[in-house]
Amino acid sequence: MATRGLSADEIKRRAQLTFDKAEQRKLDSERAFDALRAEQAATAAKTARLRALRLAKESADAEAAAQTVAEQ
């Protein structure tokens, strides 16, 4: 970026705009990362819940099968 012939105020204004843009990009990336982490946490919780349900069903099915064999 050329600064020849620009006043000190114009140079400061441009520098501030550049800084503001960088700060905004940083905030946007932090928000996106937080959203990603929240999505990953939700997926992990859902996976754990579904796994627990699957294990409970498998256990109940095994007990029912064992009871059926015992009755015969």
CSV table of N, CA and C in Angstrom, one decimal:
chain,number,residue,atom,x,y,z
A,1,MET,N,0.9,-1.2,0.0
A,1,MET,CA,0.0,0.0,0.0
A,1,MET,C,0.9,1.2,0.0
A,2,ALA,N,0.7,2.1,-0.9
A,2,ALA,CA,1.5,3.3,-1.1
A,2,ALA,C,1.0,4.4,-0.1
A,3,THR,N,1.9,5.0,0.5
A,3,THR,CA,1.5,6.1,1.4
A,3,THR,C,2.1,7.4,1.0
A,4,ARG,N,2.8,7.5,-0.1
A,4,ARG,CA,3.3,8.8,-0.5
A,4,ARG,C,2.2,9.8,-0.8
A,5,GLY,N,2.5,11.0,-0.3
A,5,GLY,CA,1.5,12.1,-0.6
A,5,GLY,C,0.3,12.0,0.3
A,6,LEU,N,0.2,11.1,1.2
A,6,LEU,CA,-1.0,11.0,2.1
A,6,LEU,C,-0.6,11.7,3.4
A,7,SER,N,-1.7,12.3,4.0
A,7,SER,CA,-1.5,12.9,5.2
A,7,SER,C,-1.4,11.9,6.3
A,8,ALA,N,-0.9,12.3,7.5
A,8,ALA,CA,-0.7,11.4,8.6
A,8,ALA,C,-2.1,10.9,9.0
A,9,ASP,N,-3.1,11.7,9.0
A,9,ASP,CA,-4.4,11.3,9.3
A,9,ASP,C,-4.9,10.2,8.4
A,10,GLU,N,-4.7,10.3,7.1
A,10,GLU,CA,-5.1,9.3,6.1
A,10,GLU,C,-4.4,8.0,6.3
A,11,ILE,N,-3.1,8.1,6.7
A,11,ILE,CA,-2.3,6.9,6.9
A,11,ILE,C,-2.9,6.2,8.2
A,12,LYS,N,-3.2,6.9,9.2
A,12,LYS,CA,-3.7,6.4,10.4
A,12,LYS,C,-5.1,5.7,10.2
A,13,ARG,N,-5.9,6.4,9.3
A,13,ARG,CA,-7.3,5.9,9.0
A,13,ARG,C,-7.1,4.6,8.3
A,14,ARG,N,-6.2,4.5,7.3
A,14,ARG,CA,-6.1,3.3,6.6
A,14,ARG,C,-5.5,2.1,7.5
A,15,ALA,N,-4.6,2.5,8.3
A,15,ALA,CA,-4.1,1.5,9.3
A,15,ALA,C,-5.2,1.0,10.2
A,16,GLN,N,-6.0,1.9,10.7
A,16,GLN,CA,-7.1,1.5,11.5
A,16,GLN,C,-8.1,0.6,10.8
A,17,LEU,N,-8.4,0.9,9.6
A,17,LEU,CA,-9.3,0.1,8.8
A,17,LEU,C,-8.7,-1.3,8.6
A,18,THR,N,-7.5,-1.4,8.3
A,18,THR,CA,-6.8,-2.7,8.2
A,18,THR,C,-6.9,-3.5,9.5
A,19,PHE,N,-6.6,-2.8,10.6
A,19,PHE,CA,-6.7,-3.5,11.9
A,19,PHE,C,-8.1,-3.9,12.2
A,20,ASP,N,-9.1,-3.1,11.9
A,20,ASP,CA,-10.5,-3.4,12.2
A,20,ASP,C,-10.9,-4.7,11.4
A,21,LYS,N,-10.5,-4.7,10.1
A,21,LYS,CA,-10.8,-5.9,9.3
A,21,LYS,C,-10.2,-7.2,9.8
A,22,ALA,N,-8.9,-7.0,10.3
A,22,ALA,CA,-8.2,-8.2,10.9
A,22,ALA,C,-8.9,-8.7,12.1
A,23,GLU,N,-9.4,-7.7,13.0
A,23,GLU,CA,-10.1,-8.1,14.2
A,23,GLU,C,-11.4,-8.7,13.9
A,24,GLN,N,-12.1,-8.2,12.9
A,24,GLN,CA,-13.4,-8.8,12.5
A,24,GLN,C,-13.2,-10.2,12.0
A,25,ARG,N,-12.2,-10.5,11.2
A,25,ARG,CA,-11.9,-11.8,10.7
A,25,ARG,C,-11.6,-12.8,11.9
A,26,LYS,N,-10.8,-12.2,12.8
A,26,LYS,CA,-10.5,-13.0,14.0
A,26,LYS,C,-11.7,-13.4,14.8
A,27,LEU,N,-12.6,-12.5,15.0
A,27,LEU,CA,-13.9,-12.7,15.7
A,27,LEU,C,-14.7,-13.7,14.9
A,28,ASP,N,-14.8,-13.6,13.6
A,28,ASP,CA,-15.6,-14.5,12.8
A,28,ASP,C,-15.1,-15.9,12.9
A,29,SER,N,-13.7,-16.0,12.8
A,29,SER,CA,-13.2,-17.4,12.9
A,29,SER,C,-13.4,-18.0,14.3
A,30,GLU,N,-13.3,-17.2,15.3
A,30,GLU,CA,-13.6,-17.7,16.7
A,30,GLU,C,-15.0,-18.2,16.8
A,31,ARG,N,-16.0,-17.4,16.3
A,31,ARG,CA,-17.4,-17.8,16.3
A,31,ARG,C,-17.6,-19.1,15.5
A,32,ALA,N,-17.0,-19.2,14.4
A,32,ALA,CA,-17.1,-20.4,13.5
A,32,ALA,C,-16.5,-21.6,14.3
A,33,PHE,N,-15.4,-21.4,14.9
A,33,PHE,CA,-14.7,-22.5,15.7
A,33,PHE,C,-15.6,-22.9,16.9
A,34,ASP,N,-16.2,-22.0,17.5
A,34,ASP,CA,-17.1,-22.3,18.7
A,34,ASP,C,-18.3,-23.1,18.2
A,35,ALA,N,-18.8,-22.7,17.0
A,35,ALA,CA,-20.0,-23.4,16.5
A,35,ALA,C,-19.6,-24.8,16.1
A,36,LEU,N,-18.4,-25.0,15.5
A,36,LEU,CA,-17.9,-26.3,15.2
A,36,LEU,C,-17.7,-27.2,16.5
A,37,ARG,N,-17.2,-26.6,17.5
A,37,ARG,CA,-17.0,-27.3,18.8
A,37,ARG,C,-18.4,-27.7,19.3
A,38,ALA,N,-19.3,-26.8,19.3
A,38,ALA,CA,-20.7,-27.1,19.8
A,38,ALA,C,-21.3,-28.3,19.0
A,39,GLU,N,-21.1,-28.2,17.7
A,39,GLU,CA,-21.7,-29.3,16.8
A,39,GLU,C,-21.0,-30.6,17.1
A,40,GLN,N,-19.7,-30.6,17.3
A,40,GLN,CA,-19.0,-31.8,17.7
A,40,GLN,C,-19.4,-32.4,19.0
A,41,ALA,N,-19.6,-31.5,20.0
A,41,ALA,CA,-20.1,-31.9,21.3
A,41,ALA,C,-21.5,-32.6,21.2
A,42,ALA,N,-22.4,-31.9,20.4
A,42,ALA,CA,-23.7,-32.5,20.2
A,42,ALA,C,-23.7,-33.8,19.6
A,43,THR,N,-22.8,-34.0,18.6
A,43,THR,CA,-22.7,-35.3,17.9
A,43,THR,C,-22.1,-36.3,18.8
A,44,ALA,N,-21.2,-36.0,19.7
A,44,ALA,CA,-20.6,-36.9,20.6
A,44,ALA,C,-21.7,-37.4,21.6
A,45,ALA,N,-22.5,-36.4,22.1
A,45,ALA,CA,-23.5,-36.7,23.1
A,45,ALA,C,-24.6,-37.6,22.4
A,46,LYS,N,-25.0,-37.3,21.2
A,46,LYS,CA,-26.0,-38.1,20.5
A,46,LYS,C,-25.4,-39.5,20.3
A,47,THR,N,-24.2,-39.6,19.9
A,47,THR,CA,-23.5,-40.9,19.7
A,47,THR,C,-23.5,-41.8,21.0
A,48,ALA,N,-23.2,-41.1,22.1
A,48,ALA,CA,-23.1,-41.8,23.4
A,48,ALA,C,-24.5,-42.3,23.8
A,49,ARG,N,-25.5,-41.4,23.5
A,49,ARG,CA,-26.9,-41.8,23.9
A,49,ARG,C,-27.4,-43.0,23.0
A,50,LEU,N,-27.1,-42.9,21.7
A,50,LEU,CA,-27.5,-44.0,20.8
A,50,LEU,C,-26.8,-45.3,21.2
A,51,ARG,N,-25.5,-45.2,21.5
A,51,ARG,CA,-24.7,-46.4,21.9
A,51,ARG,C,-25.3,-47.0,23.1
A,52,ALA,N,-25.7,-46.2,24.1
A,52,ALA,CA,-26.2,-46.7,25.4
A,52,ALA,C,-27.6,-47.4,25.1
A,53,LEU,N,-28.4,-46.8,24.2
A,53,LEU,CA,-29.6,-47.5,23.8
A,53,LEU,C,-29.4,-48.8,23.1
A,54,ARG,N,-28.4,-48.8,22.2
A,54,ARG,CA,-28.1,-50.1,21.5
A,54,ARG,C,-27.6,-51.2,22.4
A,55,LEU,N,-26.8,-50.8,23.3
A,55,LEU,CA,-26.3,-51.8,24.3
A,55,LEU,C,-27.4,-52.3,25.2
A,56,ALA,N,-28.3,-51.4,25.6
A,56,ALA,CA,-29.4,-51.8,26.4
A,56,ALA,C,-30.3,-52.8,25.6
A,57,LYS,N,-30.6,-52.5,24.4
A,57,LYS,CA,-31.4,-53.4,23.5
A,57,LYS,C,-30.7,-54.7,23.3
A,58,GLU,N,-29.4,-54.7,23.1
A,58,GLU,CA,-28.7,-56.0,22.9
A,58,GLU,C,-28.8,-56.8,24.1
A,59,SER,N,-28.6,-56.2,25.3
A,59,SER,CA,-28.7,-56.9,26.6
A,59,SER,C,-30.1,-57.5,26.8
A,60,ALA,N,-31.1,-56.7,26.5
A,60,ALA,CA,-32.5,-57.2,26.7
A,60,ALA,C,-32.7,-58.3,25.7
A,61,ASP,N,-32.3,-58.2,24.5
A,61,ASP,CA,-32.4,-59.3,23.5
A,61,ASP,C,-31.7,-60.5,24.0
A,62,ALA,N,-30.5,-60.4,24.5
A,62,ALA,CA,-29.8,-61.6,25.0
A,62,ALA,C,-30.5,-62.2,26.2
A,63,GLU,N,-31.1,-61.4,27.1
A,63,GLU,CA,-31.8,-62.0,28.2
A,63,GLU,C,-33.0,-62.7,27.7
A,64,ALA,N,-33.7,-62.1,26.7
A,64,ALA,CA,-34.9,-62.7,26.2
A,64,ALA,C,-34.6,-64.0,25.5
A,65,ALA,N,-33.5,-64.1,24.8
A,65,ALA,CA,-33.1,-65.3,24.1
A,65,ALA,C,-32.7,-66.4,25.2
A,66,ALA,N,-32.0,-66.0,26.2
A,66,ALA,CA,-31.6,-66.9,27.2
A,66,ALA,C,-32.8,-67.4,28.0
A,67,GLN,N,-33.8,-66.6,28.2
A,67,GLN,CA,-35.0,-67.0,28.9
A,67,GLN,C,-35.8,-68.0,28.0
A,68,THR,N,-35.8,-67.7,26.7
A,68,THR,CA,-36.5,-68.6,25.7
A,68,THR,C,-35.9,-70.0,25.7
A,69,VAL,N,-34.5,-70.0,25.7
A,69,VAL,CA,-33.8,-71.3,25.7
A,69,VAL,C,-34.1,-72.0,27.1
A,70,ALA,N,-34.1,-71.3,28.2
A,70,ALA,CA,-34.3,-71.9,29.5
A,70,ALA,C,-35.7,-72.5,29.6
A,71,GLU,N,-36.7,-71.9,28.9
A,71,GLU,CA,-38.1,-72.4,29.0
A,71,GLU,C,-38.3,-73.6,28.1
A,72,GLN,N,-37.4,-73.8,27.2
A,72,GLN,CA,-37.6,-75.0,26.3
A,72,GLN,C,-37.0,-76.2,26.9
